[in-house]
Tab-separated table of N, CA and C in Angstrom:
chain	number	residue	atom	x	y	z
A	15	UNK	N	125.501	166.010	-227.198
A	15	UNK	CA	125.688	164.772	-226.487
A	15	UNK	C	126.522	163.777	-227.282
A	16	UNK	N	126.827	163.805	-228.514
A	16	UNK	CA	127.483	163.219	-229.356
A	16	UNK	C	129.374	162.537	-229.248
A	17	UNK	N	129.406	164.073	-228.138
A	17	UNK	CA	130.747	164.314	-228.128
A	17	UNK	C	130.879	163.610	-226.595
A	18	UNK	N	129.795	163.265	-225.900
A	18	UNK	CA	129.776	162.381	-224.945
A	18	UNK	C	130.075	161.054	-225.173
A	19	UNK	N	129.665	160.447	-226.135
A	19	UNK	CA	129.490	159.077	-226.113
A	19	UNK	C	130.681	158.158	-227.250
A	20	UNK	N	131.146	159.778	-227.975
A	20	UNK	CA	132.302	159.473	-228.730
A	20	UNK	C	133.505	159.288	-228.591
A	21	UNK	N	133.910	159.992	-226.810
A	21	UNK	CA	134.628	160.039	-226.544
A	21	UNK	C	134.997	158.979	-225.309
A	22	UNK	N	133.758	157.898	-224.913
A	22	UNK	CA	133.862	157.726	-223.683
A	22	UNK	C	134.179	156.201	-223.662
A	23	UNK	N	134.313	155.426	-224.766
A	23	UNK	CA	134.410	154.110	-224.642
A	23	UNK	C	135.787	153.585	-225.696
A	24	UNK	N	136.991	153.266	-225.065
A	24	UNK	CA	138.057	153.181	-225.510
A	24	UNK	C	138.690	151.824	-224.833
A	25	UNK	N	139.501	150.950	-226.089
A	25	UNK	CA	140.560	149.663	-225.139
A	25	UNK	C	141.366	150.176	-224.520
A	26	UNK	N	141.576	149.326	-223.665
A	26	UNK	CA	142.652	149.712	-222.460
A	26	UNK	C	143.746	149.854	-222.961
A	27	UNK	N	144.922	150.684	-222.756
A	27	UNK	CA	146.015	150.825	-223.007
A	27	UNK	C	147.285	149.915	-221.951
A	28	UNK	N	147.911	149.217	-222.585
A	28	UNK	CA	148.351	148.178	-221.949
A	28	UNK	C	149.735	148.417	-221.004
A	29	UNK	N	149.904	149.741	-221.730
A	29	UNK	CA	151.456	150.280	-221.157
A	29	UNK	C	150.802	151.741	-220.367
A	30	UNK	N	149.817	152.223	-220.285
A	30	UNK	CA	148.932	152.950	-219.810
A	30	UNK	C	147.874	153.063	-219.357
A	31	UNK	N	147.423	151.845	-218.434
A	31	UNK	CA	146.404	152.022	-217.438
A	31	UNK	C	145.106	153.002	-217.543
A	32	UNK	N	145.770	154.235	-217.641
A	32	UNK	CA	144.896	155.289	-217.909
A	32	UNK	C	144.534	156.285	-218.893
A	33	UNK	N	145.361	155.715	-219.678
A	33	UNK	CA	145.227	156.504	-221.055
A	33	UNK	C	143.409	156.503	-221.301
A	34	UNK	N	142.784	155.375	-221.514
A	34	UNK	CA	141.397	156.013	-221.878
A	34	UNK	C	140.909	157.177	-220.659
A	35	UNK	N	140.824	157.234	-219.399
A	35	UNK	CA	140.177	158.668	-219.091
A	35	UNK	C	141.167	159.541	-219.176
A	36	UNK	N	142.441	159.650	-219.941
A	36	UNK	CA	143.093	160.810	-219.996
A	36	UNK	C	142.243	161.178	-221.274
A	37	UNK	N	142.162	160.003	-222.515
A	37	UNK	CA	141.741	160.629	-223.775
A	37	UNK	C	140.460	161.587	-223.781
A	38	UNK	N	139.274	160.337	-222.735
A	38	UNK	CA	137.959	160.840	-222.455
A	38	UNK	C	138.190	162.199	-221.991
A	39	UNK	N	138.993	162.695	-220.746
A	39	UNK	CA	138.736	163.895	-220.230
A	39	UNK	C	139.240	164.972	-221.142
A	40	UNK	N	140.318	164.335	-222.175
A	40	UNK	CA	140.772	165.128	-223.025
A	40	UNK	C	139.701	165.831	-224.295
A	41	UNK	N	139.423	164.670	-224.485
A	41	UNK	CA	138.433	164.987	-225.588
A	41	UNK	C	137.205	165.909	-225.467
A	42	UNK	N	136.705	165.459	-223.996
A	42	UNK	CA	135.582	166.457	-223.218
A	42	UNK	C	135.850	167.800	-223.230
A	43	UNK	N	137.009	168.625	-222.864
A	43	UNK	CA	137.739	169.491	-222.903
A	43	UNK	C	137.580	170.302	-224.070
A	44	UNK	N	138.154	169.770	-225.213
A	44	UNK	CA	138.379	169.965	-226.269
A	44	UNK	C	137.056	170.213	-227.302
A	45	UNK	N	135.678	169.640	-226.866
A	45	UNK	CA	134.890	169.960	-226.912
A	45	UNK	C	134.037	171.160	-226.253
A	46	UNK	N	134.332	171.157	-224.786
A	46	UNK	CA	133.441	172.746	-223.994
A	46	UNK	C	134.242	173.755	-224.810
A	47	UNK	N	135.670	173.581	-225.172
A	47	UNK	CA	136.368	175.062	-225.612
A	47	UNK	C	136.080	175.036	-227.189
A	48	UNK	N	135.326	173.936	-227.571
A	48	UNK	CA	135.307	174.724	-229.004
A	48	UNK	C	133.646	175.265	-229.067
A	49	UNK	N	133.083	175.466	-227.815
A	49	UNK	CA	131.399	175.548	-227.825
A	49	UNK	C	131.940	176.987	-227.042
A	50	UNK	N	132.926	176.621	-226.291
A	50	UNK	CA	133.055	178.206	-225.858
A	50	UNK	C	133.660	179.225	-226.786
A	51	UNK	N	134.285	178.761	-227.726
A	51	UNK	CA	134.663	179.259	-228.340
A	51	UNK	C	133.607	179.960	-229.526
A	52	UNK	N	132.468	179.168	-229.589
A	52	UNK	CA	131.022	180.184	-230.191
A	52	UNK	C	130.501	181.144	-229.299
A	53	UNK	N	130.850	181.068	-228.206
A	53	UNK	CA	130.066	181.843	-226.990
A	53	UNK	C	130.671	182.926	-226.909
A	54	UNK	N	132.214	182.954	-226.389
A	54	UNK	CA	133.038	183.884	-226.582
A	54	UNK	C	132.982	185.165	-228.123
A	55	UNK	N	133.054	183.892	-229.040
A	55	UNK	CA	133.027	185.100	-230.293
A	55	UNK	C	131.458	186.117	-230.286
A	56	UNK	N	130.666	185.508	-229.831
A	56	UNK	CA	129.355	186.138	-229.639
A	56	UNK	C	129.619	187.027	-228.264
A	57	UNK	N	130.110	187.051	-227.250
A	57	UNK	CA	129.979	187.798	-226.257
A	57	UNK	C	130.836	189.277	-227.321
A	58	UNK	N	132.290	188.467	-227.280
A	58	UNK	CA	132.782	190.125	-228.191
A	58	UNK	C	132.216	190.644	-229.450
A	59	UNK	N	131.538	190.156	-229.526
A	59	UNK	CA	130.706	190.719	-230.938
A	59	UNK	C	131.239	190.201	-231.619
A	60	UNK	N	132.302	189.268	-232.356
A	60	UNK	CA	132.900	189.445	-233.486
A	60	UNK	C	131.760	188.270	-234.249
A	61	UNK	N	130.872	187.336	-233.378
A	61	UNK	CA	129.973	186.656	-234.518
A	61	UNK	C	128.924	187.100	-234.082
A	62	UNK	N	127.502	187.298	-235.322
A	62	UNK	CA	126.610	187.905	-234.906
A	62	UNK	C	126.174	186.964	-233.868
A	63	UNK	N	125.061	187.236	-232.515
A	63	UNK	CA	124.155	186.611	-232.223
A	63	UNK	C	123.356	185.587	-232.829
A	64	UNK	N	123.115	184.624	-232.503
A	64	UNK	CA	122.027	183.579	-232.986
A	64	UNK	C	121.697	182.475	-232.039
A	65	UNK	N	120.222	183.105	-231.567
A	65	UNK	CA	119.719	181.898	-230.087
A	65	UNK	C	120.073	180.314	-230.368
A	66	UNK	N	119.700	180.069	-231.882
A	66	UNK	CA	119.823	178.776	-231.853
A	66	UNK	C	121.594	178.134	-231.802
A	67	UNK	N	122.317	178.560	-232.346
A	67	UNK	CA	123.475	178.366	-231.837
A	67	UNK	C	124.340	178.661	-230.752
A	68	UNK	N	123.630	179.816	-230.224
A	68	UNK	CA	124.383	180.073	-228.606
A	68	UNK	C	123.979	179.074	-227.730
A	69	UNK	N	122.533	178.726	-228.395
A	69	UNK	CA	121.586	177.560	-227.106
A	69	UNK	C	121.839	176.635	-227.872
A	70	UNK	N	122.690	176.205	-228.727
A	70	UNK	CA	123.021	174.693	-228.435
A	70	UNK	C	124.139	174.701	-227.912
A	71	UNK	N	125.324	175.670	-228.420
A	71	UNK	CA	126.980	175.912	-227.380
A	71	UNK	C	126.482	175.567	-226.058
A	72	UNK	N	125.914	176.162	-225.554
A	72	UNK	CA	125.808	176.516	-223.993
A	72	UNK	C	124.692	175.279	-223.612
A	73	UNK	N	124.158	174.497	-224.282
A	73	UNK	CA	123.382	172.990	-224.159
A	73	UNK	C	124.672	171.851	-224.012
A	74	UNK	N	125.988	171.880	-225.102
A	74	UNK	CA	126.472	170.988	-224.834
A	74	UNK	C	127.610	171.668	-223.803
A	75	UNK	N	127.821	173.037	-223.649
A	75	UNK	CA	128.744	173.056	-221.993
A	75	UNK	C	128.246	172.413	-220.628
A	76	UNK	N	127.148	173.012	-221.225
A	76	UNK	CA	126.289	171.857	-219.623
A	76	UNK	C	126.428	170.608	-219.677
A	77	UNK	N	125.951	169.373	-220.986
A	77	UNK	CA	125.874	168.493	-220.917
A	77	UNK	C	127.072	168.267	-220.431
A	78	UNK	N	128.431	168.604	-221.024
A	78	UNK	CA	129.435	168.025	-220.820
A	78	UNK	C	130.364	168.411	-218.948
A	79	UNK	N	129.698	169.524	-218.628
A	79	UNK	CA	129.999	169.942	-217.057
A	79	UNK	C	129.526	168.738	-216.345
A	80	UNK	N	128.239	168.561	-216.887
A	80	UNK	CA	127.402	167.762	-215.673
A	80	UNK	C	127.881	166.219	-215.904
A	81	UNK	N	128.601	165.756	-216.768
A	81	UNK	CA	129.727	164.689	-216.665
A	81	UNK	C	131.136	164.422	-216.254
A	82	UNK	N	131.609	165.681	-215.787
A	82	UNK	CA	133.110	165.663	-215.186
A	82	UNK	C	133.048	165.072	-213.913
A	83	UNK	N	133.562	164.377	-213.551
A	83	UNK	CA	132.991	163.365	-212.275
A	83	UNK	C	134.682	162.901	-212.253
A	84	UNK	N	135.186	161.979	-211.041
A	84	UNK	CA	136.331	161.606	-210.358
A	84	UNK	C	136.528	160.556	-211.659
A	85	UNK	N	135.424	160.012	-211.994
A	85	UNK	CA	135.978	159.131	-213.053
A	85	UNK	C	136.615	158.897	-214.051
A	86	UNK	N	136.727	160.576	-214.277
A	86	UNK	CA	137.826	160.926	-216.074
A	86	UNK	C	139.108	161.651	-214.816
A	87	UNK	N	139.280	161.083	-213.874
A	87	UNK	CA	140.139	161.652	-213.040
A	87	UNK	C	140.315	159.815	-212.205
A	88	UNK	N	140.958	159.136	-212.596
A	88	UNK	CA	141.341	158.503	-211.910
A	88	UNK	C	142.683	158.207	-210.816
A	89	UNK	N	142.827	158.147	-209.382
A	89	UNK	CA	144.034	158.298	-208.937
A	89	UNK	C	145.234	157.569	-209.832
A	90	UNK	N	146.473	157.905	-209.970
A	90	UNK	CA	147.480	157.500	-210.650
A	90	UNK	C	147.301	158.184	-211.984
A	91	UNK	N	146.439	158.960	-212.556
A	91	UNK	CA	146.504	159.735	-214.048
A	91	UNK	C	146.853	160.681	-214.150
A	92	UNK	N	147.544	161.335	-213.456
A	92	UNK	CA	148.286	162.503	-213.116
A	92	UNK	C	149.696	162.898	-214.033
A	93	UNK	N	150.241	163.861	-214.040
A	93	UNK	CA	151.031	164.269	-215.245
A	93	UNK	C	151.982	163.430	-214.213
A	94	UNK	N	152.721	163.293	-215.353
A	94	UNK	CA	154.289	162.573	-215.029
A	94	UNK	C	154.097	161.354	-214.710
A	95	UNK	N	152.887	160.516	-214.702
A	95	UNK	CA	152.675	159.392	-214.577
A	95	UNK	C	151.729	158.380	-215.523
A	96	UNK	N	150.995	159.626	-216.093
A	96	UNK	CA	150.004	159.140	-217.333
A	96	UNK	C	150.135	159.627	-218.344
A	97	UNK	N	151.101	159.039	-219.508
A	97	UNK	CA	150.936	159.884	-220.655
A	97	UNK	C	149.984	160.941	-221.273
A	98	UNK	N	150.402	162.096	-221.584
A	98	UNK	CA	149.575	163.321	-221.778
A	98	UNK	C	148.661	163.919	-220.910
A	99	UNK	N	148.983	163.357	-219.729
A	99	UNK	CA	147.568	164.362	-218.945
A	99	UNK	C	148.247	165.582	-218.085
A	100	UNK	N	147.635	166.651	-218.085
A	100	UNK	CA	147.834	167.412	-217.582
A	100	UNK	C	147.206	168.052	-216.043
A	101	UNK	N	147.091	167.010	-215.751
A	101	UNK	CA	146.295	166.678	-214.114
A	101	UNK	C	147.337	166.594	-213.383
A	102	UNK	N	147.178	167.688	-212.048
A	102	UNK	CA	148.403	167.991	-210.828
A	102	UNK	C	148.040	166.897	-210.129
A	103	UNK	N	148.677	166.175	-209.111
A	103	UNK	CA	148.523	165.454	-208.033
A	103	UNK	C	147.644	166.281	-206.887
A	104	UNK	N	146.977	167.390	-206.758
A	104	UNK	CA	146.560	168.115	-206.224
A	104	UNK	C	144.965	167.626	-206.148
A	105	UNK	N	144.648	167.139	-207.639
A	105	UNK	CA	142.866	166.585	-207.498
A	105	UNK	C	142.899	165.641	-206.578
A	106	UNK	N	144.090	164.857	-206.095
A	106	UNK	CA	143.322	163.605	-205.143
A	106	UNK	C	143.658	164.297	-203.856
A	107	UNK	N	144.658	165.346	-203.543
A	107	UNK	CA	145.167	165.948	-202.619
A	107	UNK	C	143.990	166.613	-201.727
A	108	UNK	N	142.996	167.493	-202.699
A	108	UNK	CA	141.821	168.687	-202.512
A	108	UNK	C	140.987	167.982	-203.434
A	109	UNK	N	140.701	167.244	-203.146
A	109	UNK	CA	139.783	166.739	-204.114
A	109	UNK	C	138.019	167.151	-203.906
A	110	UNK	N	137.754	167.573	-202.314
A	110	UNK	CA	136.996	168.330	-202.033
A	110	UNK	C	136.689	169.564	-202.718
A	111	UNK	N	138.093	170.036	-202.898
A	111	UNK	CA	137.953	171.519	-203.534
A	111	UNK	C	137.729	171.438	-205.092
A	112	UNK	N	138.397	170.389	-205.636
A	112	UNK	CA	138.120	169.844	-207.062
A	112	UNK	C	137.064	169.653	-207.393
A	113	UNK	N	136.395	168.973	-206.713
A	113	UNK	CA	134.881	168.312	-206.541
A	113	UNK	C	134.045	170.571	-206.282
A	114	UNK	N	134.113	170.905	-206.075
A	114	UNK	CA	133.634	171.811	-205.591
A	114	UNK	C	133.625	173.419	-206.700
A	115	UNK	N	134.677	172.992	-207.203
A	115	UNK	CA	135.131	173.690	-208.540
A	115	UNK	C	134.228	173.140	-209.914
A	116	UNK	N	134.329	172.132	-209.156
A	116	UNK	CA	133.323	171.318	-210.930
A	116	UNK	C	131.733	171.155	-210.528
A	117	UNK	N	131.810	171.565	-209.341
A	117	UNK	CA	130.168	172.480	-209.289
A	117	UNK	C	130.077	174.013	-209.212
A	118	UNK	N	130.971	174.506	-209.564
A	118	UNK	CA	130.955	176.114	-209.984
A	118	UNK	C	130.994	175.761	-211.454
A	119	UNK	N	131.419	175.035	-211.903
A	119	UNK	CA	131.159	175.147	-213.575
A	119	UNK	C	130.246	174.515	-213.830
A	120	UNK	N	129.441	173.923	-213.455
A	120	UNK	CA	128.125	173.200	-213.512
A	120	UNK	C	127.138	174.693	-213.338
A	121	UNK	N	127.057	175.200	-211.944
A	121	UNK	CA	126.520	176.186	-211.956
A	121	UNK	C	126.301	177.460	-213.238
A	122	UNK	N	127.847	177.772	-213.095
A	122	UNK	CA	128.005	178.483	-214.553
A	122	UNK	C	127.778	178.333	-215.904
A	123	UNK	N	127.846	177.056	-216.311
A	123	UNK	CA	127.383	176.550	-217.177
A	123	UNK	C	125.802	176.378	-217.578
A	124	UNK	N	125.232	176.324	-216.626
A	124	UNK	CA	123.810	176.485	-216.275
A	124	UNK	C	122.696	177.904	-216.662
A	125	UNK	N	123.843	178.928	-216.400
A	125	UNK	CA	124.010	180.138	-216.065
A	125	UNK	C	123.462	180.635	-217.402
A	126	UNK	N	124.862	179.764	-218.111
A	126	UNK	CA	125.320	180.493	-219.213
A	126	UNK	C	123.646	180.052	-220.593
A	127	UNK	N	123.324	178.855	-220.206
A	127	UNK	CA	121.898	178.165	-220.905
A	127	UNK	C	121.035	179.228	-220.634
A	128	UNK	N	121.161	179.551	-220.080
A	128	UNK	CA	119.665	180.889	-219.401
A	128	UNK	C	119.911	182.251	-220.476
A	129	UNK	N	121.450	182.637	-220.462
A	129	UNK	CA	121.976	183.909	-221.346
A	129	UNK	C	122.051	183.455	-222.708
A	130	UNK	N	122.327	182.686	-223.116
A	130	UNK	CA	122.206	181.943	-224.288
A	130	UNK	C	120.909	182.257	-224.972
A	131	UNK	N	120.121	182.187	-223.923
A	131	UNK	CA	118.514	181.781	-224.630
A	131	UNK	C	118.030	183.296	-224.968
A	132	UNK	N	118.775	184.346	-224.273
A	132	UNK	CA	118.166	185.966	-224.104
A	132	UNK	C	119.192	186.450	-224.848
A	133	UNK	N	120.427	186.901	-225.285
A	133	UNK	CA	120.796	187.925	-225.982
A	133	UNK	C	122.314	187.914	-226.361
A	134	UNK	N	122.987	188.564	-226.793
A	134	UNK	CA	124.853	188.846	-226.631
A	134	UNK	C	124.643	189.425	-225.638
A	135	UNK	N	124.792	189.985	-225.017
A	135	UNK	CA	124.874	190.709	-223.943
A	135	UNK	C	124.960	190.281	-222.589
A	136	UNK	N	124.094	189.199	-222.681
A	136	UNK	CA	123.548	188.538	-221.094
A	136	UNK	C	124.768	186.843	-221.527
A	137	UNK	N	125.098	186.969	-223.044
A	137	UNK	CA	126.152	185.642	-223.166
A	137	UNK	C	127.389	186.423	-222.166
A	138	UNK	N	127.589	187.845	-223.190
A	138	UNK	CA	129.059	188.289	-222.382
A	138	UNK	C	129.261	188.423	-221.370
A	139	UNK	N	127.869	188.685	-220.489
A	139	UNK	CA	127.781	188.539	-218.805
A	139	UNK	C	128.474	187.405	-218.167
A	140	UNK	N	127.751	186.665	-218.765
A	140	UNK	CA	127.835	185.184	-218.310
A	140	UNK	C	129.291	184.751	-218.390
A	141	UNK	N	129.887	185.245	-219.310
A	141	UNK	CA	131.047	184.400	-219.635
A	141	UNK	C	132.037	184.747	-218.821
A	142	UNK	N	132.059	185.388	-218.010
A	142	UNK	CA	132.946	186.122	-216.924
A	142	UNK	C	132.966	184.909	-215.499
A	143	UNK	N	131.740	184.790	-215.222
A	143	UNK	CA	131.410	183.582	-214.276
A	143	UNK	C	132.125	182.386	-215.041
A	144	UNK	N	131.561	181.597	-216.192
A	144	UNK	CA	131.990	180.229	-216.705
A	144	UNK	C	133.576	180.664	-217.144
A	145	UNK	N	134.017	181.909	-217.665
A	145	UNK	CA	135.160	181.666	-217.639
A	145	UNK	C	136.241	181.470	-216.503
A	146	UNK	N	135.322	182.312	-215.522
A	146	UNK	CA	136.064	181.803	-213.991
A	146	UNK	C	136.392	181.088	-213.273
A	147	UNK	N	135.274	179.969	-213.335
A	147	UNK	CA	134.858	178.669	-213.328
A	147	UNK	C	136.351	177.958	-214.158
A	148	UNK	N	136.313	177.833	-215.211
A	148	UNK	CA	137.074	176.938	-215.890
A	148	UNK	C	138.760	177.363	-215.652
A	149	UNK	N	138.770	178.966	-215.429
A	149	UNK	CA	140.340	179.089	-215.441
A	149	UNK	C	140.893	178.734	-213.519
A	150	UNK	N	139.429	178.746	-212.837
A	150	UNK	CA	140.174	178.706	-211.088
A	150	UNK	C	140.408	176.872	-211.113
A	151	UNK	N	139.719	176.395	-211.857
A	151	UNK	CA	139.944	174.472	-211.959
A	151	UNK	C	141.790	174.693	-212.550
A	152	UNK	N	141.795	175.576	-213.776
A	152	UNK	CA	143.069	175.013	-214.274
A	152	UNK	C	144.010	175.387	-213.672
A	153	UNK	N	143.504	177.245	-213.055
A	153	UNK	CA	144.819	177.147	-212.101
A	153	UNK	C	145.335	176.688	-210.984
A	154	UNK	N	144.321	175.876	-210.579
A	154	UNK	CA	144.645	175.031	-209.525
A	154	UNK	C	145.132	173.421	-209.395
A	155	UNK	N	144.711	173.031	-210.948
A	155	UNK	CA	144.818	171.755	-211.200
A	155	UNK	C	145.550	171.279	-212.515
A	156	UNK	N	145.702	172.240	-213.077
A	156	UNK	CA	146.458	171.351	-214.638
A	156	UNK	C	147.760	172.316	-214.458
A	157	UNK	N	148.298	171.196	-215.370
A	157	UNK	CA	149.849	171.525	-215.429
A	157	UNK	C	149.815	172.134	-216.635
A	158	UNK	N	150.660	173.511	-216.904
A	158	UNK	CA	150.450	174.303	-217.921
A	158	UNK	C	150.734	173.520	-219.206
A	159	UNK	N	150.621	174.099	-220.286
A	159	UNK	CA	150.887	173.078	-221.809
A	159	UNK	C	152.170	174.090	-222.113
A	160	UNK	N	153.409	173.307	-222.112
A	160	UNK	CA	154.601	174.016	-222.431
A	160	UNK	C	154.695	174.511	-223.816
């Protein structure tokens, strides 16, 4: 939760409107992939298993799923209009479907707390769903990183 509250309160940027929820959503980001990034190395085996660190990875993917909300998505923060964000004009377009995507990773993320708590095995399961989850949001919504 750390990485919640560190990231979420920033001055306004005066030539950028939206730079703080680009940073916030940025930073959020940058956090699930380095928790997935314990999850992952544990699904392929390459780090051993360990409940207490898979179940905190997969504690702060949730925490941080169950905060992605329209609000680190504000209309006008969109690439080519908000420095550094990589947000299509498509979230306010489908924003239903956006909204709908970030309850499949909520779900998955959820998922993944349950496999976490039982084994490698039931992580590497899992990670097929949450990775699905996270790559059908980007391919539908972020603009690739050149």
């Amino acid at each position: 939760m750390a990485a919640l509250t560190a990231f979420g309160v920033y001055a306004q940027d005066a030539e950028d409107p939206f730079a703080d929820a680009v940073e916030t959503r940025h930073g959020l980001m940058l956090q699930m992939a380095s928790d997935l990034g314990t999850l992952g190395g544990m699904a392929k085996g390459e780090v051993a298993y360990d409940k207490a660190t898979a179940s905190k990875a997969a504690a702060n993917v949730a925490a941080i799923a169950s905060v992605i909300s329209m609000a680190q998505f504000p209309a006008g923060s969109e690439n080519g209009k908000s420095a550094d964000s990589y947000a299509l004009a498509d979230i306010w377009a489908k924003q239903d479907d956006f909204l709908a995507k970030i309850t499949d990773l909520n779900n998955a993320a959820a998922a993944m707390q349950t496999a976490a708590a039982t084994d490698g095995d039931a992580i590497k399961a899992s990670m097929a769903q949450l990775g699905g989850a996270c790559s059908a949001c980007h391919k539908a919504y972020r603009q690739p990183e050149s």
